Amino acid sequence: MYKITRVEHLVDKDWLMDVEAPYVARKAEPGQFMIAKLGELGERIPLTIADYDREKGTITIVFQVIGASTEKFSHLKVGDYFTDIVGPLGRPSELVEMTKEELEKENIIFIAGGVGAAPVYPQVKWLHERGIEADVILGARNKDLLIMEEDLRKVAKNVYVTTDDGSYGDKGVVTDVLKRLVNEEGKKYTRCIAIGPVIMMKFAALTTKELGIPTIVSMNPIMIDGTGMCGACRLVVGDQVKFACVDGPEFDGHLVDFNLAMKRQLTYKTEEGQALLELLE
Ligand code: FES
């Protein structure tokens, strides 16, 4: 059993929790995720590890209510328990494998869309702790849906905020900001890491391809076992089938078949939506 020690309602459907999970906290690296389960027969839900405190043995998770299980998660209080937490899962960000010298040669831009700010944060923080400062473009549909801006400002070189409706920051989408930074302000980025809704990652990758910036995206498809056995999380990357849970979640954004990923996500949404309706009835 894994005790919840902090619950914060971030915005709208986004929640943040700290959970006692010493093993995961000790092993987690930026880019990895975990699976949480509530109740013996609960659904296994993959969640971003937004932060970890190795000394306290806690991990910070951020999730969005998108279906019945995450709706149940959002009713948990401090002192409640998750039945199971499995992780850390997936491969760490490739930044973790790089030497300090290699990192110092990089000029990295992160693009975080909506709840994608949660997996972006530990990577930017990890770099900051090693003296490497990265830029971040933080986007959301409107001001009320922006998360982790203050956290990111503490660890990033620059945070450029953009909202679709212009209620905060620039009006427009994340790719507008990226184009402006590169084409008008002359920024030269060696690498882009884009995490957010699949549609955002698709357009971010199209833009960075035009701009010639190598790009990593983090895919979060439906997962069941999280260990490469069930095939639920399969994606097409280049001419290969990959499993997000063991081969990812990060992939070359210029090779991911985003349209196929979106089609599979829609099927999932229908089932999740149905389960949510049943729960709320
Ligand atoms: Fe089953 Fe990835 S979740 S193979």
PDB file of N, CA, C and O in Angstrom, residues 232-259:
ATOM      1  N   ALA A 232      -0.622  -3.432 -25.946  1.00  0.00           N
ATOM      2  CA  ALA A 232      -1.630  -2.368 -26.000  1.00  0.00           C
ATOM      3  C   ALA A 232      -1.023  -1.010 -26.364  1.00  0.00           C
ATOM      4  O   ALA A 232      -1.681  -0.180 -26.983  1.00  0.00           O
ATOM      5  N   CYS A 233       0.224  -0.808 -25.995  1.00  0.00           N
ATOM      6  CA  CYS A 233       0.810   0.519 -26.149  1.00  0.00           C
ATOM      7  C   CYS A 233       1.610   0.648 -27.448  1.00  0.00           C
ATOM      8  O   CYS A 233       2.442   1.535 -27.560  1.00  0.00           O
ATOM      9  N   ARG A 234       1.304  -0.232 -28.430  1.00  0.00           N
ATOM     10  CA  ARG A 234       2.177  -0.229 -29.607  1.00  0.00           C
ATOM     11  C   ARG A 234       1.993   1.037 -30.445  1.00  0.00           C
ATOM     12  O   ARG A 234       0.915   1.608 -30.542  1.00  0.00           O
ATOM     13  N   LEU A 235       3.102   1.403 -31.060  1.00  0.00           N
ATOM     14  CA  LEU A 235       3.169   2.600 -31.907  1.00  0.00           C
ATOM     15  C   LEU A 235       3.991   2.232 -33.125  1.00  0.00           C
ATOM     16  O   LEU A 235       4.781   1.292 -33.074  1.00  0.00           O
ATOM     17  N   VAL A 236       3.817   3.001 -34.177  1.00  0.00           N
ATOM     18  CA  VAL A 236       4.710   2.814 -35.311  1.00  0.00           C
ATOM     19  C   VAL A 236       5.684   3.996 -35.327  1.00  0.00           C
ATOM     20  O   VAL A 236       5.281   5.160 -35.314  1.00  0.00           O
ATOM     21  N   VAL A 237       6.958   3.655 -35.318  1.00  0.00           N
ATOM     22  CA  VAL A 237       8.016   4.668 -35.314  1.00  0.00           C
ATOM     23  C   VAL A 237       8.956   4.325 -36.459  1.00  0.00           C
ATOM     24  O   VAL A 237       9.622   3.300 -36.433  1.00  0.00           O
ATOM     25  N   GLY A 238       8.977   5.193 -37.478  1.00  0.00           N
ATOM     26  CA  GLY A 238       9.722   4.849 -38.691  1.00  0.00           C
ATOM     27  C   GLY A 238       9.057   3.634 -39.314  1.00  0.00           C
ATOM     28  O   GLY A 238       7.840   3.576 -39.463  1.00  0.00           O
ATOM     29  N   ASP A 239       9.840   2.603 -39.616  1.00  0.00           N
ATOM     30  CA  ASP A 239       9.220   1.401 -40.172  1.00  0.00           C
ATOM     31  C   ASP A 239       9.145   0.290 -39.134  1.00  0.00           C
ATOM     32  O   ASP A 239       9.041  -0.884 -39.459  1.00  0.00           O
ATOM     33  N   GLN A 240       9.167   0.689 -37.863  1.00  0.00           N
ATOM     34  CA  GLN A 240       9.174  -0.337 -36.811  1.00  0.00           C
ATOM     35  C   GLN A 240       7.993  -0.177 -35.856  1.00  0.00           C
ATOM     36  O   GLN A 240       7.540   0.944 -35.603  1.00  0.00           O
ATOM     37  N   VAL A 241       7.525  -1.320 -35.358  1.00  0.00           N
ATOM     38  CA  VAL A 241       6.513  -1.280 -34.303  1.00  0.00           C
ATOM     39  C   VAL A 241       7.261  -1.227 -32.970  1.00  0.00           C
ATOM     40  O   VAL A 241       8.188  -2.000 -32.734  1.00  0.00           O
ATOM     41  N   LYS A 242       6.862  -0.271 -32.131  1.00  0.00           N
ATOM     42  CA  LYS A 242       7.522  -0.128 -30.826  1.00  0.00           C
ATOM     43  C   LYS A 242       6.472  -0.163 -29.732  1.00  0.00           C
ATOM     44  O   LYS A 242       5.315   0.202 -29.959  1.00  0.00           O
ATOM     45  N   PHE A 243       6.880  -0.540 -28.535  1.00  0.00           N
ATOM     46  CA  PHE A 243       6.005  -0.496 -27.381  1.00  0.00           C
ATOM     47  C   PHE A 243       6.420   0.695 -26.513  1.00  0.00           C
ATOM     48  O   PHE A 243       7.571   0.760 -26.068  1.00  0.00           O
ATOM     49  N   ALA A 244       5.453   1.591 -26.281  1.00  0.00           N
ATOM     50  CA  ALA A 244       5.796   2.801 -25.518  1.00  0.00           C
ATOM     51  C   ALA A 244       6.311   2.465 -24.127  1.00  0.00           C
ATOM     52  O   ALA A 244       7.184   3.153 -23.603  1.00  0.00           O
ATOM     53  N   CYS A 245       5.788   1.399 -23.526  1.00  0.00           N
ATOM     54  CA  CYS A 245       6.136   1.126 -22.126  1.00  0.00           C
ATOM     55  C   CYS A 245       7.572   0.646 -21.946  1.00  0.00           C
ATOM     56  O   CYS A 245       8.169   0.920 -20.910  1.00  0.00           O
ATOM     57  N   VAL A 246       8.105  -0.063 -22.904  1.00  0.00           N
ATOM     58  CA  VAL A 246       9.476  -0.564 -22.724  1.00  0.00           C
ATOM     59  C   VAL A 246      10.483   0.082 -23.687  1.00  0.00           C
ATOM     60  O   VAL A 246      11.639   0.261 -23.347  1.00  0.00           O
ATOM     61  N   ASP A 247      10.027   0.442 -24.885  1.00  0.00           N
ATOM     62  CA  ASP A 247      10.943   1.083 -25.843  1.00  0.00           C
ATOM     63  C   ASP A 247      10.952   2.597 -25.637  1.00  0.00           C
ATOM     64  O   ASP A 247      11.835   3.291 -26.121  1.00  0.00           O
ATOM     65  N   GLY A 248       9.929   3.118 -24.991  1.00  0.00           N
ATOM     66  CA  GLY A 248       9.769   4.557 -24.807  1.00  0.00           C
ATOM     67  C   GLY A 248       9.738   4.883 -23.339  1.00  0.00           C
ATOM     68  O   GLY A 248      10.361   4.183 -22.557  1.00  0.00           O
ATOM     69  N   PRO A 249       8.982   5.900 -22.913  1.00  0.00           N
ATOM     70  CA  PRO A 249       7.964   6.585 -23.721  1.00  0.00           C
ATOM     71  C   PRO A 249       8.510   7.608 -24.712  1.00  0.00           C
ATOM     72  O   PRO A 249       7.756   8.138 -25.513  1.00  0.00           O
ATOM     73  N   GLU A 250       9.838   7.883 -24.705  1.00  0.00           N
ATOM     74  CA  GLU A 250      10.337   8.916 -25.602  1.00  0.00           C
ATOM     75  C   GLU A 250      10.782   8.300 -26.932  1.00  0.00           C
ATOM     76  O   GLU A 250      11.423   7.252 -26.957  1.00  0.00           O
ATOM     77  N   PHE A 251      10.432   8.999 -28.008  1.00  0.00           N
ATOM     78  CA  PHE A 251      10.785   8.534 -29.355  1.00  0.00           C
ATOM     79  C   PHE A 251      11.178   9.725 -30.221  1.00  0.00           C
ATOM     80  O   PHE A 251      10.867  10.871 -29.895  1.00  0.00           O
ATOM     81  N   ASP A 252      11.801   9.395 -31.341  1.00  0.00           N
ATOM     82  CA  ASP A 252      12.148  10.428 -32.320  1.00  0.00           C
ATOM     83  C   ASP A 252      10.854  10.991 -32.916  1.00  0.00           C
ATOM     84  O   ASP A 252      10.121  10.290 -33.620  1.00  0.00           O
ATOM     85  N   GLY A 253      10.591  12.260 -32.632  1.00  0.00           N
ATOM     86  CA  GLY A 253       9.338  12.877 -33.065  1.00  0.00           C
ATOM     87  C   GLY A 253       9.195  12.959 -34.575  1.00  0.00           C
ATOM     88  O   GLY A 253       8.085  13.108 -35.086  1.00  0.00           O
ATOM     89  N   HIS A 254      10.312  12.862 -35.299  1.00  0.00           N
ATOM     90  CA  HIS A 254      10.228  12.950 -36.760  1.00  0.00           C
ATOM     91  C   HIS A 254       9.894  11.592 -37.376  1.00  0.00           C
ATOM     92  O   HIS A 254       9.708  11.486 -38.577  1.00  0.00           O
ATOM     93  N   LEU A 255       9.819  10.564 -36.533  1.00  0.00           N
ATOM     94  CA  LEU A 255       9.537   9.222 -37.054  1.00  0.00           C
ATOM     95  C   LEU A 255       8.210   8.637 -36.557  1.00  0.00           C
ATOM     96  O   LEU A 255       7.716   7.665 -37.113  1.00  0.00           O
ATOM     97  N   VAL A 256       7.633   9.222 -35.505  1.00  0.00           N
ATOM     98  CA  VAL A 256       6.403   8.649 -34.933  1.00  0.00           C
ATOM     99  C   VAL A 256       5.231   8.835 -35.894  1.00  0.00           C
ATOM    100  O   VAL A 256       5.058   9.907 -36.483  1.00  0.00           O
ATOM    101  N   ASP A 257       4.411   7.781 -36.042  1.00  0.00           N
ATOM    102  CA  ASP A 257       3.182   7.892 -36.825  1.00  0.00           C
ATOM    103  C   ASP A 257       2.091   8.435 -35.884  1.00  0.00           C
ATOM    104  O   ASP A 257       1.402   7.682 -35.191  1.00  0.00           O
ATOM    105  N   PHE A 258       1.980   9.755 -35.843  1.00  0.00           N
ATOM    106  CA  PHE A 258       1.041  10.387 -34.912  1.00  0.00           C
ATOM    107  C   PHE A 258      -0.415  10.104 -35.294  1.00  0.00           C
ATOM    108  O   PHE A 258      -1.273   9.993 -34.422  1.00  0.00           O
ATOM    109  N   ASN A 259      -0.700  10.021 -36.585  1.00  0.00           N
ATOM    110  CA  ASN A 259      -2.098   9.801 -36.983  1.00  0.00           C
ATOM    111  C   ASN A 259      -2.600   8.454 -36.465  1.00  0.00           C
ATOM    112  O   ASN A 259      -3.708   8.354 -35.957  1.00  0.00           O
TER     113      ASN A 259
END
